[in-house]
Coordinates of C-alpha atoms in Angstrom, one line a residue:
Chain A
M1 CA 0.0 0.0 0.0
A2 CA 1.0 3.6 -0.5
E3 CA 3.1 5.5 2.0
A4 CA 3.0 9.2 2.3
R5 CA 4.8 11.6 4.6
L6 CA 3.6 14.6 6.5
R7 CA 6.4 17.0 7.1
I8 CA 5.9 19.4 10.0
E9 CA 7.3 22.7 9.0
A10 CA 6.0 24.6 12.0
A11 CA 4.1 23.5 15.2
G12 CA 3.0 25.4 18.3
P13 CA 4.3 24.2 21.7
L14 CA 1.2 22.1 22.6
T15 CA 1.1 20.0 19.5
S16 CA 0.9 16.2 19.9
L17 CA -0.4 13.0 18.6
Q18 CA -3.7 11.7 20.2
D19 CA -6.0 8.8 19.8
A20 CA -9.2 8.3 21.7
G21 CA -7.3 7.9 25.0
R22 CA -6.0 5.4 27.5
P23 CA -8.6 4.7 30.2
G24 CA -7.9 2.1 32.9
W25 CA -4.6 3.3 34.4
R26 CA -5.6 6.1 36.7
R27 CA -4.6 4.1 39.8
F28 CA -1.0 4.3 38.6
G29 CA -1.1 8.1 38.1
V30 CA -2.0 7.8 34.4
P31 CA -5.0 9.9 33.2
P32 CA -6.8 8.8 30.1
S33 CA -5.3 11.7 28.0
G34 CA -6.6 11.7 24.4
P35 CA -8.0 14.8 22.7
V36 CA -9.0 17.8 24.8
D37 CA -12.0 18.3 22.4
R38 CA -13.2 14.8 21.9
R39 CA -16.0 15.7 19.5
A40 CA -13.8 17.6 17.1
Y41 CA -11.2 14.8 17.2
A42 CA -13.9 12.2 16.5
A43 CA -15.2 14.2 13.5
A44 CA -11.8 14.5 12.0
V45 CA -11.2 10.7 12.3
A46 CA -14.7 9.9 10.9
A47 CA -14.1 12.2 7.9
T48 CA -10.9 10.4 7.0
S49 CA -12.0 6.7 7.1
G50 CA -11.2 6.1 10.7
H51 CA -7.5 5.6 11.6
A52 CA -7.4 6.6 15.3
T53 CA -4.2 8.5 15.6
A54 CA -4.5 12.2 14.7
I55 CA -2.7 15.5 15.4
E56 CA -3.9 17.9 18.1
C57 CA -2.7 21.5 17.8
S58 CA -3.2 24.6 19.8
L59 CA -1.5 28.0 20.2
G60 CA 0.6 28.8 17.2
G61 CA -1.2 26.3 15.0
M62 CA 1.0 24.3 12.6
T63 CA 2.2 24.0 9.0
L64 CA 2.1 20.7 7.2
V65 CA 3.5 19.6 3.9
A66 CA 2.3 16.3 2.3
E67 CA 5.1 14.4 0.6
G68 CA 5.4 11.3 -1.6
Q69 CA 1.8 11.1 -2.8
P70 CA -1.5 13.0 -2.5
L71 CA -2.9 12.8 1.1
S72 CA -6.6 13.3 2.1
I73 CA -6.9 15.0 5.5
A74 CA -9.6 16.4 7.7
I75 CA -9.4 19.6 9.7
T76 CA -11.7 20.3 12.7
G77 CA -11.9 22.1 16.0
A78 CA -11.1 25.8 16.6
V79 CA -8.8 26.3 13.6
T80 CA -8.9 27.7 10.1
A81 CA -6.6 26.6 7.3
E82 CA -5.1 27.7 4.0
V83 CA -3.5 25.5 1.4
D84 CA -0.7 27.1 -0.7
G85 CA -2.1 30.5 0.3
V86 CA -5.7 29.7 -0.5
E87 CA -8.1 30.1 2.5
I88 CA -10.2 26.9 3.0
G89 CA -11.6 27.6 6.4
G90 CA -12.1 25.0 9.1
W91 CA -14.3 21.8 9.5
C92 CA -13.4 20.4 6.1
A93 CA -11.9 17.4 4.4
V94 CA -9.5 18.1 1.6
T95 CA -6.7 16.3 -0.3
L96 CA -3.2 17.8 -0.3
P97 CA -1.2 17.2 -3.5
P98 CA 2.4 16.4 -2.9
G99 CA 4.3 19.5 -1.9
A100 CA 1.2 21.4 -1.0
R101 CA 1.7 23.5 2.2
C102 CA -1.2 23.5 4.6
R103 CA -1.1 26.2 7.2
I104 CA -3.4 25.9 10.2
R105 CA -4.2 28.7 12.6
E106 CA -6.3 29.0 15.8
A107 CA -9.7 30.4 15.3
G108 CA -12.2 31.1 18.0
G109 CA -10.9 28.5 20.5
N110 CA -8.0 26.6 21.9
W111 CA -7.7 23.2 20.2
G112 CA -7.7 21.9 16.6
Y113 CA -7.4 18.5 15.0
V114 CA -5.9 17.1 11.8
A115 CA -6.6 13.5 10.9
V116 CA -5.3 11.8 7.8
A117 CA -6.7 9.1 5.5
G118 CA -4.1 6.6 6.5
L119 CA -2.2 5.2 9.5
I120 CA 0.2 7.7 11.2
E121 CA 3.2 5.6 12.5
A122 CA 3.4 6.4 16.2
P123 CA 4.6 4.6 19.3
A124 CA 1.8 3.2 21.5
W125 CA 2.1 3.1 25.3
L126 CA -0.3 0.9 27.3
G127 CA -2.2 0.2 24.1
S128 CA -2.7 3.8 23.1
T129 CA -1.0 6.4 21.0
A130 CA -2.5 9.3 23.0
T131 CA 0.3 11.5 24.3
H132 CA 0.6 12.3 28.0
F133 CA 2.1 15.6 27.3
L134 CA 4.1 16.2 30.5
A135 CA 5.7 12.7 30.4
G136 CA 6.0 12.6 26.6
L137 CA 4.7 9.0 26.7
G138 CA 2.5 7.6 23.9
G139 CA 2.5 8.9 20.3
G140 CA 4.6 11.9 21.4
R141 CA 4.8 15.7 21.1
I142 CA 5.0 17.1 17.6
A143 CA 7.7 19.7 16.7
A144 CA 8.9 21.5 13.6
G145 CA 11.3 19.4 11.6
M146 CA 9.6 16.1 12.3
S147 CA 8.2 14.0 9.5
L148 CA 5.3 11.6 10.1
V149 CA 5.1 8.4 8.1
V150 CA 1.5 7.7 6.9
Q151 CA 0.9 4.0 5.9
D152 CA -2.0 2.9 3.7
A153 CA -2.3 6.6 2.7
R154 CA -5.2 7.6 0.5
G155 CA -5.3 10.7 -1.6
D156 CA -8.5 9.9 -3.4
L157 CA -11.2 11.2 -1.1
A158 CA -13.6 13.9 -2.2
S159 CA -13.4 17.2 -0.4
F160 CA -16.4 18.1 1.7
T161 CA -17.5 20.5 4.4
I162 CA -17.8 18.6 7.7
P163 CA -21.1 19.4 9.5
Q164 CA -20.7 21.2 12.8
P165 CA -21.4 19.2 15.9
P166 CA -24.7 19.6 17.8
E167 CA -24.5 22.7 20.0
A168 CA -21.4 24.0 18.1
Q169 CA -21.6 27.6 19.5
P170 CA -19.4 28.6 22.4
I171 CA -20.9 27.3 25.7
H172 CA -22.2 30.0 28.0
V173 CA -23.5 27.9 30.9
A174 CA -21.7 24.7 32.0
R175 CA -23.7 22.2 33.9
A176 CA -22.0 20.8 37.0
I177 CA -22.5 18.7 40.1
L178 CA -21.5 20.1 43.5
G179 CA -18.5 18.5 45.2
P180 CA -16.9 16.1 46.0
Q181 CA -14.8 18.3 48.2
H182 CA -17.3 21.2 48.7
R183 CA -16.9 20.8 52.5
F184 CA -13.7 22.9 52.2
F185 CA -15.7 26.0 51.3
A186 CA -17.8 28.4 53.3
P187 CA -21.6 28.4 52.5
D188 CA -21.4 31.9 51.0
K189 CA -18.7 30.8 48.6
L190 CA -20.7 27.7 47.6
G191 CA -23.7 30.1 47.1
Q192 CA -21.7 32.1 44.6
L193 CA -21.0 29.1 42.4
D194 CA -24.1 29.3 40.2
T195 CA -24.5 33.1 40.3
A196 CA -20.9 34.3 39.7
R197 CA -19.6 35.2 36.3
F198 CA -16.5 33.4 35.2
A199 CA -14.4 33.8 32.1
A200 CA -11.8 31.6 30.3
S201 CA -8.3 32.8 30.8
A202 CA -5.3 32.6 28.5
R203 CA -3.7 30.1 30.8
F204 CA -4.3 26.6 29.6
D205 CA -2.5 23.4 28.6
R206 CA -3.5 19.7 28.3
M207 CA -3.9 19.5 32.1
G208 CA -6.4 22.3 32.5
L209 CA -7.8 25.8 31.9
V210 CA -7.7 28.5 34.5
L211 CA -11.0 30.3 34.9
D212 CA -11.1 34.0 36.0
G213 CA -13.8 34.9 38.4
P214 CA -14.4 35.8 42.0
P215 CA -11.8 34.2 44.4
L216 CA -13.3 31.2 46.2
P217 CA -10.6 30.5 48.8
P218 CA -10.9 27.2 50.6
L219 CA -11.4 27.2 54.4
R220 CA -8.4 25.0 54.8
V221 CA -5.6 23.6 52.6
D222 CA -4.8 20.5 54.7
M223 CA -6.8 18.1 52.5
P224 CA -5.3 14.6 52.2
S225 CA -4.9 14.1 48.4
E226 CA -8.0 12.7 46.8
P227 CA -8.7 11.3 43.3
A228 CA -9.5 13.8 40.6
V229 CA -11.4 13.5 37.3
R230 CA -11.6 15.3 34.0
G231 CA -14.1 18.1 34.3
A232 CA -13.3 18.9 38.0
L233 CA -13.3 22.5 39.0
Q234 CA -10.3 22.7 41.3
I235 CA -9.6 25.6 43.6
D236 CA -6.1 26.4 44.5
G237 CA -4.9 28.0 47.8
D238 CA -5.5 31.5 46.4
G239 CA -9.1 30.6 45.5
R240 CA -8.5 30.5 41.7
M241 CA -10.6 28.0 39.7
S242 CA -9.2 25.6 37.1
L243 CA -11.1 23.1 34.9
L244 CA -9.1 19.8 34.7
T245 CA -8.9 18.3 31.3
A246 CA -7.4 15.4 29.3
D247 CA -4.0 15.1 31.1
H248 CA -5.3 16.0 34.6
Q249 CA -3.4 14.8 37.7
T250 CA -5.1 11.6 38.9
T251 CA -4.9 12.6 42.6
G252 CA -4.3 15.9 44.3
G253 CA -4.5 18.0 47.4
Y254 CA -6.5 20.9 46.1
P255 CA -10.3 20.7 46.7
R256 CA -12.7 20.3 43.8
I257 CA -15.7 22.4 44.5
A258 CA -17.8 21.0 41.6
V259 CA -17.4 18.8 38.5
V260 CA -18.6 19.8 35.1
I261 CA -20.7 17.1 33.4
D262 CA -19.1 15.1 30.6
P263 CA -20.9 16.7 27.6
D264 CA -19.9 20.2 28.7
I265 CA -16.2 19.7 29.7
D266 CA -14.6 19.9 26.3
R267 CA -16.7 22.9 25.2
V268 CA -15.5 24.9 28.2
A269 CA -11.9 23.8 27.5
Q270 CA -12.3 25.3 24.0
L271 CA -13.3 28.8 25.2
P272 CA -10.9 31.5 24.1
A273 CA -9.5 33.9 26.7
G274 CA -12.1 36.3 27.9
A275 CA -15.2 34.2 26.9
P276 CA -17.8 34.3 29.6
I277 CA -19.0 31.2 31.3
R278 CA -21.4 30.5 34.2
L279 CA -22.2 27.4 36.1
A280 CA -25.5 25.7 36.6
L281 CA -25.6 23.1 39.4
I282 CA -27.7 20.1 38.6
T283 CA -28.3 16.7 40.2
A284 CA -26.5 13.4 39.6
E285 CA -29.7 12.0 38.0
E286 CA -30.0 14.9 35.6
S287 CA -26.3 14.6 34.7
V288 CA -26.7 11.0 33.6
S289 CA -29.7 11.6 31.4
L290 CA -28.1 14.7 29.9
T291 CA -24.9 12.7 29.2
R292 CA -26.8 9.9 27.6
A293 CA -28.8 12.3 25.4
A294 CA -25.6 14.1 24.3
H295 CA -23.9 10.8 23.5
D296 CA -26.8 9.8 21.3
A297 CA -26.8 13.2 19.5
T298 CA -23.0 12.9 19.0
A299 CA -23.3 9.4 17.6
R300 CA -25.9 10.5 15.1
W301 CA -23.8 13.5 14.0
L302 CA -20.7 11.3 13.6
A303 CA -22.6 8.8 11.5
Q304 CA -23.7 11.8 9.3
V305 CA -20.0 12.9 9.0
Q306 CA -18.9 9.4 8.1
S307 CA -21.6 9.0 5.4
Q308 CA -20.0 11.9 3.5
V309 CA -16.7 10.1 3.0
R310 CA -16.5 9.0 -0.6
P311 CA -13.9 8.7 -3.4
R312 CA -13.5 11.8 -5.6
P313 CA -15.2 11.7 -9.0
P314 CA -12.4 11.3 -11.6
L315 CA -13.2 14.6 -13.4
L316 CA -12.2 16.6 -10.3
A317 CA -8.9 14.7 -9.8
A318 CA -6.9 17.6 -11.1
N319 CA -8.5 20.2 -8.8
L320 CA -7.6 18.7 -5.4
V321 CA -8.6 21.5 -3.0
D322 CA -11.2 23.3 -5.2
G323 CA -14.2 21.5 -3.9
V324 CA -13.8 23.1 -0.4
V325 CA -12.7 26.5 -1.6
A326 CA -16.0 26.7 -3.5
T327 CA -18.0 26.1 -0.4
R328 CA -16.5 29.0 1.6
Chain B
M1 CA -16.4 2.1 62.1
T2 CA -18.6 4.5 60.3
A3 CA -19.7 3.6 56.7
P4 CA -18.0 5.7 54.0
T5 CA -19.9 8.6 52.4
F6 CA -20.7 8.2 48.7
R7 CA -20.4 11.4 46.8
P8 CA -21.1 12.0 43.1
V9 CA -18.1 13.1 41.1
G10 CA -19.4 14.6 37.9
S11 CA -21.6 12.5 35.5
G12 CA -19.5 9.3 35.6
A13 CA -18.0 8.6 39.0
V14 CA -18.6 8.2 42.7
L15 CA -16.2 8.9 45.5
A16 CA -16.2 6.6 48.5
D17 CA -15.0 8.9 51.3
F18 CA -13.9 7.3 54.5
G19 CA -13.1 10.7 56.1
G20 CA -10.4 11.2 58.7
A21 CA -6.7 11.7 58.2
I22 CA -3.8 9.8 56.7
D23 CA -3.4 6.6 58.6
D24 CA -3.0 2.9 58.0
D25 CA -6.4 1.9 59.4
I26 CA -8.4 4.3 57.2
F27 CA -6.2 3.3 54.2
A28 CA -6.8 -0.4 54.9
R29 CA -10.5 0.2 54.5
V30 CA -9.8 2.0 51.1
I31 CA -7.8 -1.0 49.9
A32 CA -10.4 -3.5 51.2
L33 CA -13.2 -1.8 49.3
D34 CA -11.0 -1.6 46.2
R35 CA -10.3 -5.3 46.3
A36 CA -13.9 -6.2 47.0
L37 CA -15.0 -4.1 43.9
S38 CA -12.4 -5.9 41.8
A39 CA -13.7 -9.2 42.9
Q40 CA -17.4 -8.2 42.5
P41 CA -17.5 -5.4 40.0
P42 CA -20.8 -3.6 39.4
V43 CA -22.3 -3.3 35.9
G44 CA -20.5 -0.5 34.0
L45 CA -17.4 -0.3 36.2
L46 CA -14.5 1.3 34.3
E47 CA -11.8 1.7 36.9
T48 CA -11.0 2.7 40.4
T49 CA -8.4 5.0 42.0
P50 CA -7.4 4.6 45.6
A51 CA -6.0 7.5 47.6
Y52 CA -5.3 8.1 51.3
T53 CA -8.8 8.3 52.6
S54 CA -11.0 7.7 49.6
L55 CA -11.6 5.5 46.6
L56 CA -12.8 6.9 43.2
I57 CA -15.1 4.5 41.3
V58 CA -15.4 5.5 37.6
F59 CA -18.4 4.1 35.7
D60 CA -19.9 4.3 32.2
P61 CA -23.0 6.5 32.5
L62 CA -24.4 4.9 29.4
L63 CA -24.7 1.6 31.3
T64 CA -25.3 2.6 34.9
D65 CA -25.7 5.6 37.2
H66 CA -24.6 7.0 40.6
T67 CA -27.5 5.4 42.5
A68 CA -26.9 1.9 41.1
V69 CA -23.2 2.1 41.8
A70 CA -23.7 3.4 45.4
Q71 CA -26.3 0.6 46.0
H72 CA -23.8 -2.0 44.8
L73 CA -21.1 -0.5 47.1
Q74 CA -23.4 -0.6 50.1
S75 CA -24.4 -4.2 49.4
L76 CA -20.8 -5.4 49.0
D77 CA -19.3 -7.9 51.3
V78 CA -15.9 -6.2 52.2
P79 CA -13.5 -8.5 53.9
P80 CA -10.8 -6.5 55.9
A81 CA -7.5 -6.0 54.1
D82 CA -4.4 -7.2 55.9
L83 CA -1.9 -4.6 54.9
A84 CA 0.8 -6.2 57.0
A85 CA 0.7 -9.1 54.6
A86 CA 1.1 -6.8 51.5
T87 CA 3.9 -7.4 49.0
T88 CA 7.1 -5.9 50.2
H89 CA 9.6 -4.4 47.7
A90 CA 13.3 -4.0 48.5
I91 CA 14.5 -0.9 46.7
P92 CA 18.3 -0.3 46.5
V93 CA 19.4 3.3 47.0
C94 CA 22.8 5.0 46.7
Y95 CA 23.1 7.9 49.2
E96 CA 26.5 9.1 48.0
G97 CA 28.0 11.8 45.8
N98 CA 26.0 13.1 42.8
A99 CA 23.3 10.6 43.7
A100 CA 22.4 12.5 46.8
P101 CA 22.6 16.2 46.0
D102 CA 20.5 17.4 49.0
I103 CA 21.6 14.9 51.7
D104 CA 24.0 17.3 53.4
A105 CA 21.5 20.1 53.4
V106 CA 18.9 17.8 54.9
A107 CA 21.3 16.7 57.6
A108 CA 22.2 20.4 58.4
T109 CA 18.5 21.4 58.5
L110 CA 17.6 18.5 60.9
G111 CA 20.8 18.8 63.0
L112 CA 21.8 15.3 62.2
S113 CA 24.9 13.7 60.7
T114 CA 24.6 12.6 57.0
E115 CA 25.0 9.0 58.3
A116 CA 22.1 9.5 60.7
V117 CA 19.9 10.8 57.8
I118 CA 20.7 7.6 55.8
A119 CA 20.1 5.4 58.8
A120 CA 16.7 7.1 59.5
H121 CA 15.7 6.7 55.8
L122 CA 16.7 3.0 55.9
A123 CA 14.8 2.4 59.1
G124 CA 11.5 3.6 57.7
D125 CA 8.7 1.1 56.9
Y126 CA 7.1 2.6 53.9
R127 CA 3.6 2.1 52.4
V128 CA 2.5 2.9 48.8
F129 CA -0.6 5.0 49.6
M130 CA -1.4 6.1 46.0
Y131 CA -0.1 7.3 42.7
G132 CA -0.6 10.9 41.5
F133 CA 1.0 14.0 39.9
A134 CA 2.3 12.0 36.9
P135 CA 2.5 8.4 35.6
G136 CA 4.4 6.3 38.1
Y137 CA 4.6 8.9 40.9
A138 CA 3.9 6.6 43.8
Y139 CA 3.5 8.4 47.2
L140 CA 5.1 6.4 50.0
G141 CA 4.1 7.2 53.5
G142 CA 6.2 6.2 56.5
V143 CA 9.1 8.6 56.6
P144 CA 10.4 8.5 60.2
D145 CA 9.6 11.6 62.3
A146 CA 13.3 12.4 62.6
L147 CA 13.6 12.7 58.9
Q148 CA 10.5 14.9 58.3
L149 CA 11.1 18.4 56.9
P150 CA 9.0 20.8 54.8
R151 CA 9.7 21.0 51.1
K152 CA 12.0 23.6 49.7
A153 CA 10.7 27.1 49.0
T154 CA 11.4 26.8 45.3
A155 CA 11.5 23.9 42.9
V156 CA 14.9 22.8 41.5
R157 CA 15.5 21.4 38.1
G158 CA 17.8 18.7 36.7
H159 CA 17.2 15.6 38.9
K160 CA 17.6 12.3 37.2
I161 CA 14.8 9.7 36.9
G162 CA 15.1 7.4 39.9
S163 CA 15.8 10.2 42.3
V164 CA 14.7 9.2 45.8
M165 CA 13.3 12.3 47.6
V166 CA 11.4 13.2 50.8
A167 CA 9.1 16.0 52.0
G168 CA 7.1 15.9 55.2
P169 CA 5.9 12.4 55.9
Q170 CA 6.3 11.3 52.3
C171 CA 8.9 9.7 50.1
L172 CA 8.8 9.4 46.3
I173 CA 10.9 7.8 43.5
T174 CA 10.8 10.0 40.4
T175 CA 9.8 8.6 37.0
L176 CA 10.3 11.8 35.0
E177 CA 12.8 14.6 34.9
M178 CA 10.7 17.3 36.5
P179 CA 11.5 20.4 38.7
T180 CA 10.8 19.5 42.3
G181 CA 10.8 21.2 45.7
W182 CA 11.4 17.8 47.5
W183 CA 14.8 16.9 48.9
V184 CA 16.8 14.4 46.8
I185 CA 18.6 12.2 49.3
G186 CA 19.5 9.3 46.9
Q187 CA 19.2 7.6 43.6
T188 CA 17.9 4.1 42.8
P189 CA 18.5 1.9 39.7
A190 CA 15.0 0.6 40.2
R191 CA 12.3 1.9 37.9
V192 CA 8.8 2.4 39.3
L193 CA 7.7 3.1 35.7
D194 CA 9.2 1.0 33.0
A195 CA 7.4 2.1 29.9
G196 CA 8.5 -0.8 27.8
S197 CA 7.7 -3.5 30.3
E198 CA 4.8 -6.0 30.3
K199 CA 4.1 -4.9 33.9
P200 CA 4.9 -1.2 33.6
F201 CA 4.3 -0.2 37.3
L202 CA 6.4 -1.7 40.0
F203 CA 4.0 -1.1 43.0
E204 CA 0.3 -1.7 43.7
P205 CA -1.3 0.8 46.1
G206 CA -1.1 -0.9 49.5
D207 CA 2.3 -2.5 48.9
R208 CA 5.2 -2.0 51.4
V209 CA 8.7 -0.7 50.5
R210 CA 12.0 -1.1 52.4
F211 CA 15.1 0.7 51.2
T212 CA 18.5 -1.0 51.1
R213 CA 21.9 0.8 50.7
I214 CA 24.1 0.4 47.7
S215 CA 27.4 2.0 46.7
E216 CA 28.0 4.4 43.8
A217 CA 29.7 1.6 41.9
A218 CA 26.6 -0.6 42.3
L219 CA 24.3 2.2 41.2
H220 CA 26.2 2.7 38.0
G221 CA 27.1 -1.0 37.6

């Protein structure tokens, strides 16, 4: 089968390879990792026939050059792209001719994804190519000068605009469940949780996103370390709130005042600096039914994305990126 | 003994909170519940994470919910865990030269000789309470009182993987090169995280650890 290469000409400091993640190892200090925006990642994979390892990028974007043979790719998340100087936007599947330079920039959020129609060669750790960024374990961080080998590469897919996910607009109200360490906060601070206005800050990485807002200092900071989860709203000693995301610490001694429900976590993590966010406290029962409903809606949408993957009609073979340019 | 409190943790987990402080009796109950769950898992169980005084139970919200998991936990038969019978690991440590950059400062701070610091560390009976911070960072409790000191005011870079370090009642063997405010008193050739191995993590939570002394030649040999 065909082998292509994807040369990384430029890459921001938070760029890495990710697959769907590595659950099952938290007891050994290993969070699941995987994409910070799981829906955008899944759409990119679905739009390129399904090989799990994709590139996650962030601040600074990245520049890719396909080499060896044409390579079909999908671009999703909070990014916009240009190919050889032609703006193609975001949420699209295109085919890069050999030598074509694809420049990807952040747009309206923090995390973007590029999946390719083919298998990116990457080391697996504990059965997954997801990168634990701090440790560098898994598929690995991506830096300028690297060249990724793509096995079973396809360059024959038709370009298409990838439909936006359900509730694609920036999230304004994140639903959360109080606790589990809410006992470390005074009642008036707990009362502020669902009335206060918070905002995304510019301080984020794969472990979390700092949220600006009223300080919510804990009553004590002598908590024995307790387990933590993705979505936890952790309060540091100064009362500053952070949302824990894909590479979160599995245990820690800062109290978590509340935990954002699964369907809302990644949408908060995508908020650009300054974007407002409020919290709505809900019950555990409500969180489960909302999570199930969101899962069903996401599955239907991903099936719709996948149904649009098809080979390019022969007549368009010479105009590789035109199909998407025309839609923008 | 009071029953643990079960608290929801977001839409896909429950925390069994035993309350109280860091001690072997509370921790034995955490491990006992962890083992009982492993023997009799509820529908939809994904994984568990033990810590000092609590156990996180992660479930698939498409298959079960907080109430069903809590009911399963309440109905479980939980035999006591005998932590004295836990697996004991002997970990060789070199306390000399470049392997122990902070040992003289620790001795000076505590008003002990360097040999007394080493003897105190070797005398400790350590327990793996939990992992955290990063893959393979196992928090060992059991540092003798005479060897307990607060962490440094600022983190220091450049410590090798396998650094043996202490802060307060805890001891840790590093698996990454990370800046740390803990005091590096030795270096071990043992690897708590061996990424390429079939069994990548050396310790299970609940295991015991004893340190043994080796020379610089043995460390590098």
